[in-house]
mmCIF file of C-alpha atoms in Angstrom:
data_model
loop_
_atom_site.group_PDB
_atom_site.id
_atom_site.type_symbol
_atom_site.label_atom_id
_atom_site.label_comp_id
_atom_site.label_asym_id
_atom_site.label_seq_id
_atom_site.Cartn_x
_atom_site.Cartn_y
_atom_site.Cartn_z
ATOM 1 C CA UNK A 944 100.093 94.613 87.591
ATOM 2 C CA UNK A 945 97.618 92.189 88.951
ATOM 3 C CA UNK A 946 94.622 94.127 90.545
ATOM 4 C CA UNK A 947 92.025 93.569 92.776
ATOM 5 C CA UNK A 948 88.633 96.171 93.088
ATOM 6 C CA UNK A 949 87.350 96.775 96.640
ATOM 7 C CA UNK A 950 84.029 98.255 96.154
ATOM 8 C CA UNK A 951 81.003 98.295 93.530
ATOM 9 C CA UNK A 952 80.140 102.013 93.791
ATOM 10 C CA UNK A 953 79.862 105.167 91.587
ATOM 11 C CA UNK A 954 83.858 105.360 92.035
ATOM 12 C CA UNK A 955 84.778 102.109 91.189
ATOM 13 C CA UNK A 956 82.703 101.889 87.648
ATOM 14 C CA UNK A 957 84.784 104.972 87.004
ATOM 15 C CA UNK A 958 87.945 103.242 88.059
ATOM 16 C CA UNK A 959 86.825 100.193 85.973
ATOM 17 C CA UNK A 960 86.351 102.443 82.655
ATOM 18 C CA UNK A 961 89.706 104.026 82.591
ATOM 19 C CA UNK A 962 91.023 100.615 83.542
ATOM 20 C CA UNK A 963 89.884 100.076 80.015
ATOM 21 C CA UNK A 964 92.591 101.943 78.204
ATOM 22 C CA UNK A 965 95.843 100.945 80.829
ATOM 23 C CA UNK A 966 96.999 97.958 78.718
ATOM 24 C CA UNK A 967 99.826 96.515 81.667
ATOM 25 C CA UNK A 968 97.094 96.777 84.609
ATOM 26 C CA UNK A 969 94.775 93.453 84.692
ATOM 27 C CA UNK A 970 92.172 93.113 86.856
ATOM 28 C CA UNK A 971 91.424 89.936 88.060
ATOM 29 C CA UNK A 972 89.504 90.212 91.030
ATOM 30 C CA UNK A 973 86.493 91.911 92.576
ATOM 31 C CA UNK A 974 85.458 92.122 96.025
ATOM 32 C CA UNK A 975 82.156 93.180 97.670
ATOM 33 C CA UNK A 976 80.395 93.223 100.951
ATOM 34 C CA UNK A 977 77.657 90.310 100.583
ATOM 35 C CA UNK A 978 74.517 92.403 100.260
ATOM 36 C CA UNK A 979 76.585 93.688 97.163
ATOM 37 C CA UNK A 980 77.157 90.600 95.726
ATOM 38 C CA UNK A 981 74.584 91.215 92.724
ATOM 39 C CA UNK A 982 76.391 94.750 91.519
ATOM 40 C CA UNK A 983 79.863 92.804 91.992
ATOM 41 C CA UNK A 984 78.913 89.951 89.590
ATOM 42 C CA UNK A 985 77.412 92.398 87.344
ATOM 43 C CA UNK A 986 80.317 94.656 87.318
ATOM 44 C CA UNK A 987 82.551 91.243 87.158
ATOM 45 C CA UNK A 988 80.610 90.144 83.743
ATOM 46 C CA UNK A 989 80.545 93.701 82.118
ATOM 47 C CA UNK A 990 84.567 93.930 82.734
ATOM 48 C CA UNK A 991 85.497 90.548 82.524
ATOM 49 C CA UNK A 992 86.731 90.307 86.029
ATOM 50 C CA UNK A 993 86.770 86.278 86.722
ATOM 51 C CA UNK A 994 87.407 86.031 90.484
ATOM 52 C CA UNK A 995 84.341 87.682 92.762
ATOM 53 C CA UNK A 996 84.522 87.444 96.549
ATOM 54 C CA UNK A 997 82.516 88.932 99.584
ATOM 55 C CA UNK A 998 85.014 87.945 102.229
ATOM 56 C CA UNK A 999 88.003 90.280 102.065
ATOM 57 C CA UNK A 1000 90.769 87.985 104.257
ATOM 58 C CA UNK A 1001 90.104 85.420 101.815
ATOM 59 C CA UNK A 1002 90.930 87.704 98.482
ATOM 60 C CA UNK A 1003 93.651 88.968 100.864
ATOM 61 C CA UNK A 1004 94.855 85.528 100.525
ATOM 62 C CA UNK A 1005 94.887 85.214 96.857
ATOM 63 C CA UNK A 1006 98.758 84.773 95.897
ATOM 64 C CA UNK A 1007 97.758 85.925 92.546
ATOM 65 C CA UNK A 1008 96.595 89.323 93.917
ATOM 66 C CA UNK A 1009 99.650 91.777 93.705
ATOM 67 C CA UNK A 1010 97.875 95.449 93.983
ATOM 68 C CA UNK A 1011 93.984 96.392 95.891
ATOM 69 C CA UNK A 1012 92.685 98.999 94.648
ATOM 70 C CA UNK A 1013 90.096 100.643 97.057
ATOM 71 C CA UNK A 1014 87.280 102.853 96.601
ATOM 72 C CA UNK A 1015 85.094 102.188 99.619
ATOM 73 C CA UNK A 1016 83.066 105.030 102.237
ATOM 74 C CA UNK A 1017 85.968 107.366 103.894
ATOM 75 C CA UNK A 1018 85.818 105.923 107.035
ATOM 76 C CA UNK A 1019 86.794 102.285 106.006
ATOM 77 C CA UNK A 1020 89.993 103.591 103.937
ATOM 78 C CA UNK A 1021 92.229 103.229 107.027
ATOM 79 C CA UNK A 1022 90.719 99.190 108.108
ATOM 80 C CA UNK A 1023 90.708 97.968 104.680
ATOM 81 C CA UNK A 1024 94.207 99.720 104.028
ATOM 82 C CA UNK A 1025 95.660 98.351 107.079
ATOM 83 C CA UNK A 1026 94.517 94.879 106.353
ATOM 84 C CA UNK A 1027 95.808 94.676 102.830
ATOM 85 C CA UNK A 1028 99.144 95.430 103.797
ATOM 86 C CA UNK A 1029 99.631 93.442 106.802
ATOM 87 C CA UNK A 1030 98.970 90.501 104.214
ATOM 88 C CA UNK A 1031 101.350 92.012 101.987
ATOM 89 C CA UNK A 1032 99.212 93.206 99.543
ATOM 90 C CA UNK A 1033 99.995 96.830 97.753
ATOM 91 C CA UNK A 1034 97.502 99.457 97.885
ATOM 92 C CA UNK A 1035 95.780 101.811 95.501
ATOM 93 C CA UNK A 1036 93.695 103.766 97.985
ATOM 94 C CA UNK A 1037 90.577 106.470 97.102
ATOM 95 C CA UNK A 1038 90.859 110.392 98.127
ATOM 96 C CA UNK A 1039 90.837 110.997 101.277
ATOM 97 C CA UNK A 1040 93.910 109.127 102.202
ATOM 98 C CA UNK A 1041 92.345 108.490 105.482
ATOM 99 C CA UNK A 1042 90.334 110.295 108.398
ATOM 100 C CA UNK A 1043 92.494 111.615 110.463
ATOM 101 C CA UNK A 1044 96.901 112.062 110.633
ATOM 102 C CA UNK A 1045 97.637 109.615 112.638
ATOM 103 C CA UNK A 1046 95.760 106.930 111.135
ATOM 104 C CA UNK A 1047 97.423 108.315 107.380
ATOM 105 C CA UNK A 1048 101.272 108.199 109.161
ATOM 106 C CA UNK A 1049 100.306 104.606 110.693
ATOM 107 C CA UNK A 1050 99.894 103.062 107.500
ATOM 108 C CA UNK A 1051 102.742 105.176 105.573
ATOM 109 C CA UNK A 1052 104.768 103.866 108.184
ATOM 110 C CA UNK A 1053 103.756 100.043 107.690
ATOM 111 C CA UNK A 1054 104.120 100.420 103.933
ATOM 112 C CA UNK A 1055 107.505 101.687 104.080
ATOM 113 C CA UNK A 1056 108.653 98.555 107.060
ATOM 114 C CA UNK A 1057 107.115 96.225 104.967
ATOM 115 C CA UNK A 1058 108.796 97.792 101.754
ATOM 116 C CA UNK A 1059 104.491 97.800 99.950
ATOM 117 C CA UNK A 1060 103.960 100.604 97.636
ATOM 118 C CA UNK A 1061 100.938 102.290 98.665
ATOM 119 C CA UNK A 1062 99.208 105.063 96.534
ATOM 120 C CA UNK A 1063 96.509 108.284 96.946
ATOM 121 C CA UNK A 1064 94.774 108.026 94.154
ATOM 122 C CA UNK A 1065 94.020 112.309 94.030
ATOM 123 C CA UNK A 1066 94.027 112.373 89.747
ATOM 124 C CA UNK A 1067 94.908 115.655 89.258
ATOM 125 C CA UNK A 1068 98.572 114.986 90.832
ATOM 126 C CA UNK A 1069 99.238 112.955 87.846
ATOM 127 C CA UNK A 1070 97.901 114.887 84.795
ATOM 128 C CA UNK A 1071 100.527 116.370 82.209
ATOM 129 C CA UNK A 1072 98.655 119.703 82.978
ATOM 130 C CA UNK A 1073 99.260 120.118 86.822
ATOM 131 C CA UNK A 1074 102.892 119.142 85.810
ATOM 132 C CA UNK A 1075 103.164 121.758 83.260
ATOM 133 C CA UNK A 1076 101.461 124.127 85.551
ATOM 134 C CA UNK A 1077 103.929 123.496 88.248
ATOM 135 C CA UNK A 1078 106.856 124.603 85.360
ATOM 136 C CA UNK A 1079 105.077 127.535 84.318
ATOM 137 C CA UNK A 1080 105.281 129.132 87.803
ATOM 138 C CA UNK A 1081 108.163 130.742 87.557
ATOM 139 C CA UNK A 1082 107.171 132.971 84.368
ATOM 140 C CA UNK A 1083 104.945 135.034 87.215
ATOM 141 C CA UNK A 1084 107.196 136.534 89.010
ATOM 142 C CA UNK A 1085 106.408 136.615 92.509
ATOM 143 C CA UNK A 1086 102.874 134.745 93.789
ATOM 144 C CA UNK A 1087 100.391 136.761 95.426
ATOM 145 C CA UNK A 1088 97.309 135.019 95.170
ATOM 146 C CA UNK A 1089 96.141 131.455 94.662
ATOM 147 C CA UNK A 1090 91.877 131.005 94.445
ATOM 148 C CA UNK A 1091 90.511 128.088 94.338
ATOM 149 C CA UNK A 1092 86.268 126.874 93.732
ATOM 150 C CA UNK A 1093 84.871 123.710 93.491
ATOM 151 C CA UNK A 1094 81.384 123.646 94.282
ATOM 152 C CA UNK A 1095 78.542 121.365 92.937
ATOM 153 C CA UNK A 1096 75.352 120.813 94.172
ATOM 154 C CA UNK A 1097 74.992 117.231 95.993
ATOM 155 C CA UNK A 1098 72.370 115.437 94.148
ATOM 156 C CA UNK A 1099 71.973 114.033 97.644
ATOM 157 C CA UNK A 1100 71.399 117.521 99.541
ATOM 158 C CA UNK A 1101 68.273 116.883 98.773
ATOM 159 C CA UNK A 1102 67.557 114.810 100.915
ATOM 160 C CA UNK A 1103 69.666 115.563 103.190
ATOM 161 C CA UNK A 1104 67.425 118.165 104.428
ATOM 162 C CA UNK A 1105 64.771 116.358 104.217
ATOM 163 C CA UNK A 1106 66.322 114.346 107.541
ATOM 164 C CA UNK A 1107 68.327 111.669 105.498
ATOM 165 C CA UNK A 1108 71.855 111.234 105.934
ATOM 166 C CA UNK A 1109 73.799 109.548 103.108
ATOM 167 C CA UNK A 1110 77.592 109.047 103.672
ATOM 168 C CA UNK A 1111 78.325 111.952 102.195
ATOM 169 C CA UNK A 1112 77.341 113.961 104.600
ATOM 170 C CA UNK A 1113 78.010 111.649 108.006
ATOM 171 C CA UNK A 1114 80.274 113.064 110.279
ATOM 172 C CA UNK A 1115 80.724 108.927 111.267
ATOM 173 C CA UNK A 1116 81.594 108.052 107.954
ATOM 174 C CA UNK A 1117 84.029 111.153 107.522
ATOM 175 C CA UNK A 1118 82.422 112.697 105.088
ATOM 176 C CA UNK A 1119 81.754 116.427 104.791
ATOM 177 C CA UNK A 1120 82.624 119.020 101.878
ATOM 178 C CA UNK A 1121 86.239 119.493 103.123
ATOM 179 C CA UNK A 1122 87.350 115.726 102.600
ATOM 180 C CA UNK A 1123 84.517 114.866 99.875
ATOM 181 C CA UNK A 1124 85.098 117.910 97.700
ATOM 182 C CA UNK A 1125 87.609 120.672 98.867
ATOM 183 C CA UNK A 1126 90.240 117.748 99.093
ATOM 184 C CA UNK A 1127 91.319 118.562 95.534
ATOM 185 C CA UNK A 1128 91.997 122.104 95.988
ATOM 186 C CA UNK A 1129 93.897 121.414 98.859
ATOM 187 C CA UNK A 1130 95.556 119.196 96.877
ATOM 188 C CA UNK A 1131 96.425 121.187 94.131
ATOM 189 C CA UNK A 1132 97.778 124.393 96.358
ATOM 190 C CA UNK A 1133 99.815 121.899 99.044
ATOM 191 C CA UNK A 1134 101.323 119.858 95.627
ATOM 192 C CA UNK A 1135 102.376 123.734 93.901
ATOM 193 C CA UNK A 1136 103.737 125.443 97.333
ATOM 194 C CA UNK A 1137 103.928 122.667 100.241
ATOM 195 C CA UNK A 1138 102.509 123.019 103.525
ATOM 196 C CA UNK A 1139 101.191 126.529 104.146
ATOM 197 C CA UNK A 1140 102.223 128.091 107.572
ATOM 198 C CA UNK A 1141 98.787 128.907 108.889
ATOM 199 C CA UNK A 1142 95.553 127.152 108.325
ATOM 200 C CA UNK A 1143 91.828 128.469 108.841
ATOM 201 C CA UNK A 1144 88.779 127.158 107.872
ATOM 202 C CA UNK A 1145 85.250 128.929 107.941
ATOM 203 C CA UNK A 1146 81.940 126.460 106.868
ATOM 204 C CA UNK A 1147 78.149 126.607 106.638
ATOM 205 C CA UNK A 1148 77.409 123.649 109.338
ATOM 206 C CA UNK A 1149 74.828 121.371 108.711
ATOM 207 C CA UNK A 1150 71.718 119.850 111.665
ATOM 208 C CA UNK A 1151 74.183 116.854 112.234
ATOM 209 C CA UNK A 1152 77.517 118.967 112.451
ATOM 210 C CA UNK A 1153 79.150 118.101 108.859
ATOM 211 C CA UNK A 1154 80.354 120.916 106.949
ATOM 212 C CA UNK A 1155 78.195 121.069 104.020
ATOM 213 C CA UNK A 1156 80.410 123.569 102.337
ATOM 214 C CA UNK A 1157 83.052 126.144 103.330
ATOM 215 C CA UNK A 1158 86.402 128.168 102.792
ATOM 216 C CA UNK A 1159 89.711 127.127 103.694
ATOM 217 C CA UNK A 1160 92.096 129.966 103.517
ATOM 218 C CA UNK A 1161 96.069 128.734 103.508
ATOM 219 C CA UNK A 1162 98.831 131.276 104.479
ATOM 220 C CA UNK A 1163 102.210 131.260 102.842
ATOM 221 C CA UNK A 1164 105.238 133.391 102.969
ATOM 222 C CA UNK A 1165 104.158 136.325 100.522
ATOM 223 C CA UNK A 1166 100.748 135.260 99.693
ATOM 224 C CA UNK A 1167 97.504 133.090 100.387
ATOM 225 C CA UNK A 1168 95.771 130.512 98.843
ATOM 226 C CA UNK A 1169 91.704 130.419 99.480
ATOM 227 C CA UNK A 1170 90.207 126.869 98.638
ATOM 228 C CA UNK A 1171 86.211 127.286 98.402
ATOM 229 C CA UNK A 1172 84.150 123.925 98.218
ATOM 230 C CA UNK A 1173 80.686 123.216 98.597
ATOM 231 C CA UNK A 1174 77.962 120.254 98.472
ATOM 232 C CA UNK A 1175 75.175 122.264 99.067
ATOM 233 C CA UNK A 1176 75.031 124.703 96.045
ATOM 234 C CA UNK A 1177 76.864 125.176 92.632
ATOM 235 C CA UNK A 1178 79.524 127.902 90.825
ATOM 236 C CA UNK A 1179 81.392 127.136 87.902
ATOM 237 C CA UNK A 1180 85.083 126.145 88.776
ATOM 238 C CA UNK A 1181 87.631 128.611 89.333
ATOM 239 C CA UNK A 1182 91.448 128.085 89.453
ATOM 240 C CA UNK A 1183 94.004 131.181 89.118
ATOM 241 C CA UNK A 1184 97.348 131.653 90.311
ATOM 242 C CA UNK A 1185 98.422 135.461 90.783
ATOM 243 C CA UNK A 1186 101.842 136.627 89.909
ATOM 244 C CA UNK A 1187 103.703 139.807 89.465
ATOM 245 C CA UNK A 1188 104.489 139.425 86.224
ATOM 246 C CA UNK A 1189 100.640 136.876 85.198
ATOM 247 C CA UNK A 1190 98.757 134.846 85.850
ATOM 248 C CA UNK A 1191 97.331 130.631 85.323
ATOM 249 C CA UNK A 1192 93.697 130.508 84.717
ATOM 250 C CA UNK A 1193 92.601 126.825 84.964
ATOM 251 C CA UNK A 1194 90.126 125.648 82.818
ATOM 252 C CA UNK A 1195 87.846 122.878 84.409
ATOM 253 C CA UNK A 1196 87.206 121.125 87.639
ATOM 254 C CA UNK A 1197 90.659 120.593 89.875
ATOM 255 C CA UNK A 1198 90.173 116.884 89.543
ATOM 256 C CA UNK A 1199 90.490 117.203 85.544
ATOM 257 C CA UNK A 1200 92.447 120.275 84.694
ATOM 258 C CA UNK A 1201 90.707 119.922 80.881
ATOM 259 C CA UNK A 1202 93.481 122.914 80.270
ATOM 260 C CA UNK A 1203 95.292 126.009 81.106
ATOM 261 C CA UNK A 1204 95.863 129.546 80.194
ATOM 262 C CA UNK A 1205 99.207 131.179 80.510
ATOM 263 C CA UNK A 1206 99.011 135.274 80.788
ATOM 264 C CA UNK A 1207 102.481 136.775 80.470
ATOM 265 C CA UNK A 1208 102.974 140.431 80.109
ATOM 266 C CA UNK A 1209 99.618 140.599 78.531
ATOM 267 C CA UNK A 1210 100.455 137.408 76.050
ATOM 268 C CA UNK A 1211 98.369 134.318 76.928
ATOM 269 C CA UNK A 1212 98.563 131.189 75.577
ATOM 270 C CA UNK A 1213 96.270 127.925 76.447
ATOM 271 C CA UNK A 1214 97.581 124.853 76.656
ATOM 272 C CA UNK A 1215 96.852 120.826 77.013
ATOM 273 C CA UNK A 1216 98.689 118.273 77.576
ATOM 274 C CA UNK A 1217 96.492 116.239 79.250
ATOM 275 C CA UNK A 1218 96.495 112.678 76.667
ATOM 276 C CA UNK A 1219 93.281 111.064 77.715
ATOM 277 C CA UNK A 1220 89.978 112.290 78.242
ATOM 278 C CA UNK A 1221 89.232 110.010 81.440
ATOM 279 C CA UNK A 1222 90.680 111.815 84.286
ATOM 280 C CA UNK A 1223 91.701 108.810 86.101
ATOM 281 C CA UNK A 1224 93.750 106.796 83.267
ATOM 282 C CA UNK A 1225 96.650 109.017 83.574
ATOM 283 C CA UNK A 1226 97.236 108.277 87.441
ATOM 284 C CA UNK A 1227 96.451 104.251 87.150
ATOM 285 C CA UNK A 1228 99.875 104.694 84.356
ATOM 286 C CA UNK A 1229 101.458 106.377 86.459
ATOM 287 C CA UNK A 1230 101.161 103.994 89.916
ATOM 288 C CA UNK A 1231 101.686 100.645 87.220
ATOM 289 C CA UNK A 1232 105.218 102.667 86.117
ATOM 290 C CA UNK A 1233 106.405 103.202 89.490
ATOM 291 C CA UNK A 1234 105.226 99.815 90.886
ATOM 292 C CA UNK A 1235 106.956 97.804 87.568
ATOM 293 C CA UNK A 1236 110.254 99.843 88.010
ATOM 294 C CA UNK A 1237 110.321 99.276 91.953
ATOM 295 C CA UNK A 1238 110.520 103.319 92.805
ATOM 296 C CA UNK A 1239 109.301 103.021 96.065
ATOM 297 C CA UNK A 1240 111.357 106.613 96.411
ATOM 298 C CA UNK A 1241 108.675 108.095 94.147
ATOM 299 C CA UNK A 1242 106.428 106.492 95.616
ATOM 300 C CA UNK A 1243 107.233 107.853 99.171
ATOM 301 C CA UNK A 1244 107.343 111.211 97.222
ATOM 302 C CA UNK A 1245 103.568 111.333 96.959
ATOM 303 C CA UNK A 1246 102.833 110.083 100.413
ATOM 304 C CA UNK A 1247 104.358 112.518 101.500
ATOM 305 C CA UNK A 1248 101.903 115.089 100.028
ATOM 306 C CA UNK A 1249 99.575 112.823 101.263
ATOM 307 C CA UNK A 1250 100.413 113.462 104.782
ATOM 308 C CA UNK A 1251 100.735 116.772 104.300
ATOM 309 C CA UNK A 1252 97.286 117.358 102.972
ATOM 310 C CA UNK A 1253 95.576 114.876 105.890
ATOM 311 C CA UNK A 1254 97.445 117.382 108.522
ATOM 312 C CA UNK A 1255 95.768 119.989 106.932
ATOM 313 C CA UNK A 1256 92.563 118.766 106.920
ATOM 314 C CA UNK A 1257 92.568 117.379 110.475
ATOM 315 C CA UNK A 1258 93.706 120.970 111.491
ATOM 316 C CA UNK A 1259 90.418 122.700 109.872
ATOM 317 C CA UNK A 1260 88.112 120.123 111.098
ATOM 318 C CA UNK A 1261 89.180 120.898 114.400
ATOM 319 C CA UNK A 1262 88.900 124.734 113.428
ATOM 320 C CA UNK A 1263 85.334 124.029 113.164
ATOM 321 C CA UNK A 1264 84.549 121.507 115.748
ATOM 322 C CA UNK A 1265 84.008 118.776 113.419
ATOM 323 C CA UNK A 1266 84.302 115.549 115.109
ATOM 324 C CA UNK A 1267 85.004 112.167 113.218
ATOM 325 C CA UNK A 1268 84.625 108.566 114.783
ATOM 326 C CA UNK A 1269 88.586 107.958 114.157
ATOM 327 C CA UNK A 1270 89.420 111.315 116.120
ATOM 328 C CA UNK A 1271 88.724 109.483 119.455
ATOM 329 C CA UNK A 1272 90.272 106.003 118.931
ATOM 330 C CA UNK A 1273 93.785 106.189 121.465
#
């Protein structure tokens, strides 16, 4: 897989590092907007990245280019998705998919006319661990309860309420603790037990309207799932799944899943079988498998979940008033 970087930011070094280890992935291109230029070059030297370019039709026009990968500001993920595939480029796209449903089921629907693969790149949907964790399900018994918390404190909160608004908390960028944060919970519940039947979501607003934390509860037949995630204040992680006959106890953030315990009828047992340490290696092996051996059906597969999850989210926001830019486009 040839692959092309859209972005320079904290996202993209991480992207670059567990590029490191994915042997069949080569990245040969970099793109950045031209105030940006400096961190692309830099970035292009420390990775060995030979082609850098600051005007994105033009690397959309590279014939060499086969894959973008895209780790931009939420609001952009639709535009710069959109473009790539009209020029018949495929498309490794950041969490959140997009802003808003209809902009996520516009471009599934392009990708599948044109016949692109185009991937969410959520990590923890491609771990051994939230695979194994899906199998172990069964052993208890009937769900009942499914809590989810991840919470850490915003190194930019700070200044947040001091006046300044950085994209993570701009309602016009689509940012907020529900799509920043709380996306991988949501994740992680609508990837074990599908699209829940009711959705409600309760958040501490912040002076410009974004949610700066808050708790999205998720009904299912039987039991419910409550997804706590916050920017604006810190608790270690929590993941548990509540059966009749045990429980899962996750160990770690949702976006790493370092392990799990297994309680059966008072026996637990913790497993791993996560094989690299860099959360994002295992997904970037997974999207170069499925693109080498043409499964667009798998591929279609996780978009699906993808659309899913964006329905969900786009049915709190408007729970809680929460307006983005993309919400009033026709």
């Amino acid at each position: 897989m040839k692959l092309g970087i859209i972005g320079t930011g904290v996202i993209v070094s991480e992207a670059l590092e567990a590029l490191r280890q994915v042997e069949t992935i080569h990245c040969i291109a970099i793109w950045a907007r031209s105030h940006s230029k400096d961190k692309a070059l830099a970035l292009a030297d420390q990775y060995k990245i030979p082609k850098v370019y600051t005007d994105y039709a033009e690397m959309l026009c590279d014939l060499e280019l086969e894959v973008v990968y895209i780790g931009i500001i939420n609001s952009q993920h639709y535009s710069y998705v959109k473009q790539a595939l009209l020029a018949g480029k495929h498309v490794i796209v950041e969490k959140p998919f997009t802003s808003t449903s209809k902009e996520a089921q516009e471009l599934v629907t392009i990708a599948k006319h044109k016949k692109l693969f185009l991937f969410e790149a959520v990590t923890l949907l491609h771990l051994p661990n939230f695979t194994a964790i899906k199998k172990a399900l069964p052993e208890l018994g009937e769900i009942k309860m499914v809590q989810c918390n991840y919470s850490q404190y915003s190194r930019r909160y700070g200044k947040y309420m001091q006046g300044e608004v950085l994209p993570a908390f701009d309602p016009k960028l689509s940012g907020g603790a529900l799509y920043d944060i709380n996306i991988y919970n949501l994740n992680f519940v609508i990837g074990l037990f599908g699209t829940p039947k009711e959705v409600h979501y309760m958040a501490n607003i912040g002076f410009n309207g974004i949610d700066t934390s808050g708790v999205l509860t998720l009904k299912y037949d039987g039991f419910a799932a409550v997804c706590v995630g916050a920017k604006d204040s810190v608790s270690p992680s929590l993941l548990t799944i509540q059966g009749t006959q045990g429980y899962i106890r996750v160990h770690g953030a949702p976006n790493t899943l370092e392990s799990f315990t297994l309680s059966v009828e008072e026996q637990e047992v913790t497993n791993n079988e996560n094989l690299y340490e860099h959360r994002m290696v295992h997904e970037f092996i997974v999207f170069e498998e499925i693109y080498r051996r043409q499964d667009l059906s798998r591929c279609y597969a996780y978009l699906e979940q993808s659309l899913q999850v964006m329905a969900v989210a786009n049915q709190a926001r408007a729970e809680i008033g929460l307006v983005f830019p993309a919400d009033e486009k026709k």
